[in-house]
Short mmCIF file of C-alpha atoms in Angstrom, two decimals:
data_model
loop_
_atom_site.label_atom_id
_atom_site.label_comp_id
_atom_site.label_asym_id
_atom_site.label_seq_id
_atom_site.Cartn_x
_atom_site.Cartn_y
_atom_site.Cartn_z
CA MET Q 1 0.00 0.00 0.00
CA LYS Q 2 1.21 3.48 -0.77
CA MET Q 3 1.50 5.82 2.19
CA LEU Q 4 1.90 9.56 2.26
CA VAL Q 5 4.33 10.29 5.08
CA ASN Q 6 4.76 13.75 6.55
CA VAL Q 7 7.96 14.13 8.54
CA ILE Q 8 8.45 17.05 10.92
CA LEU Q 9 12.08 17.78 11.76
CA PRO Q 10 12.40 19.99 14.85
CA ILE Q 11 14.80 22.93 14.74
CA GLU Q 12 17.03 21.04 17.18
CA PRO Q 13 18.79 18.69 16.78
CA PHE Q 14 18.68 19.47 13.02
CA ASN Q 15 20.53 22.80 13.37
CA SER Q 16 23.32 21.13 15.33
CA LEU Q 17 23.60 18.35 12.75
CA VAL Q 18 23.80 20.92 9.93
CA ARG Q 19 26.53 22.83 11.80
CA SER Q 20 28.51 19.63 12.39
CA GLY Q 21 28.18 18.63 8.72
CA LYS Q 22 26.29 15.41 9.51
CA ALA Q 23 22.74 16.32 8.41
CA SER Q 24 23.28 15.68 4.68
CA GLU Q 25 24.97 12.33 5.27
CA ILE Q 26 22.20 11.16 7.59
CA LEU Q 27 19.47 12.34 5.19
CA GLY Q 28 21.19 10.47 2.35
CA ARG Q 29 21.39 7.27 4.38
CA ILE Q 30 17.72 7.49 5.37
CA ILE Q 31 16.57 8.13 1.80
CA ASP Q 32 18.77 5.28 0.47
CA ASP Q 33 17.32 2.93 3.07
CA ILE Q 34 13.64 3.89 2.77
CA LYS Q 35 13.70 4.33 -1.02
CA PRO Q 36 10.65 6.63 -1.23
CA GLU Q 37 8.96 6.91 -4.62
CA VAL Q 38 9.27 10.65 -4.18
CA ILE Q 39 10.38 12.98 -1.40
CA TYR Q 40 9.99 16.74 -1.14
CA PHE Q 41 11.47 18.91 1.57
CA THR Q 42 9.30 21.74 2.83
CA GLU Q 43 8.15 23.60 5.92
CA ILE Q 44 5.65 21.88 8.23
CA GLU Q 45 4.30 23.67 11.32
CA GLY Q 46 7.21 26.13 11.26
CA ASN Q 47 9.81 23.36 11.18
CA ARG Q 48 11.83 21.72 8.48
CA GLY Q 49 9.83 18.91 7.00
CA ALA Q 50 9.55 16.28 4.32
CA VAL Q 51 6.64 14.81 2.43
CA MET Q 52 7.21 11.44 0.81
CA ILE Q 53 5.36 8.58 -0.80
CA VAL Q 54 6.52 5.14 0.29
CA GLU Q 55 5.36 1.62 -0.48
CA VAL Q 56 4.38 -0.12 2.75
CA PRO Q 57 3.81 -3.83 2.09
CA ASP Q 58 2.22 -4.26 5.55
CA ALA Q 59 2.06 -2.51 8.91
CA SER Q 60 5.30 -4.11 10.10
CA PHE Q 61 7.20 -1.92 7.63
CA ILE Q 62 6.07 1.34 9.29
CA PRO Q 63 8.82 1.32 11.96
CA ALA Q 64 11.47 0.93 9.23
CA VAL Q 65 10.21 4.20 7.74
CA ALA Q 66 9.68 6.10 10.99
CA GLU Q 67 12.57 5.06 13.25
CA PRO Q 68 15.39 6.70 11.25
CA TRP Q 69 13.57 10.07 11.54
CA PHE Q 70 12.82 9.52 15.25
CA LEU Q 71 16.29 8.36 16.22
CA ASN Q 72 18.40 10.75 14.13
CA PHE Q 73 16.34 13.96 14.16
CA GLU Q 74 13.81 13.51 16.98
CA GLY Q 75 11.30 13.85 14.17
CA ALA Q 76 7.59 13.16 14.07
CA CYS Q 77 5.96 11.08 11.34
CA GLU Q 78 2.36 11.00 10.13
CA PHE Q 79 1.26 8.09 7.93
CA LYS Q 80 -1.73 8.40 5.64
CA PRO Q 81 -2.93 5.77 3.16
CA ALA Q 82 -2.76 7.05 -0.41
CA MET Q 83 -4.86 5.75 -3.29
CA THR Q 84 -4.18 5.99 -6.99
CA PRO Q 85 -7.12 6.60 -9.34
CA ASP Q 86 -7.10 2.85 -10.08
CA ASP Q 87 -7.33 2.06 -6.36
CA LEU Q 88 -10.30 4.38 -6.04
CA MET Q 89 -12.04 2.78 -9.02
CA ARG Q 90 -11.56 -0.70 -7.53
CA ALA Q 91 -13.29 0.53 -4.36
CA ASP Q 92 -16.54 0.67 -6.37
CA ILE Q 93 -17.97 3.78 -4.76
CA ALA Q 94 -21.26 3.40 -6.68
CA LYS Q 95 -21.83 0.00 -5.03
CA LEU Q 96 -21.05 1.49 -1.61
CA ALA Q 97 -23.44 4.36 -2.27
CA ALA Q 98 -26.21 1.88 -3.16
CA LYS Q 99 -25.51 -0.14 -0.02
CA TRP Q 100 -25.73 2.90 2.25
CA TYR Q 101 -28.35 4.90 0.29
CA ASP Q 102 -31.12 4.46 2.85
CA VAL Q 103 -28.99 5.33 5.88
CA HIS Q 104 -29.90 8.85 6.97
CA VAL Q 105 -28.20 11.20 9.33
CA LEU Q 106 -30.49 12.52 12.05
#
């Protein structure tokens, strides 16, 4: 399953790792290990951040994605399932709508 992963990298220890010259090496190792389909670096909640798409074969793979960010940068990770248009079509929304058509909100 594809997952959209938001990574928040707090100002510290990232600043210290940049100053020591280690941040780039660590980022490279993490990216090489996780092998995201795509990764973009951005700002999240006023901190450095990354947004990436990763293939997660099952839930046991989540720690392999999150732990490098936790352990090296004291980062926070948010995992969100991501569907392609084909995934959405296979969900058969019309069938679900028919199934739940007569359920009304009070």
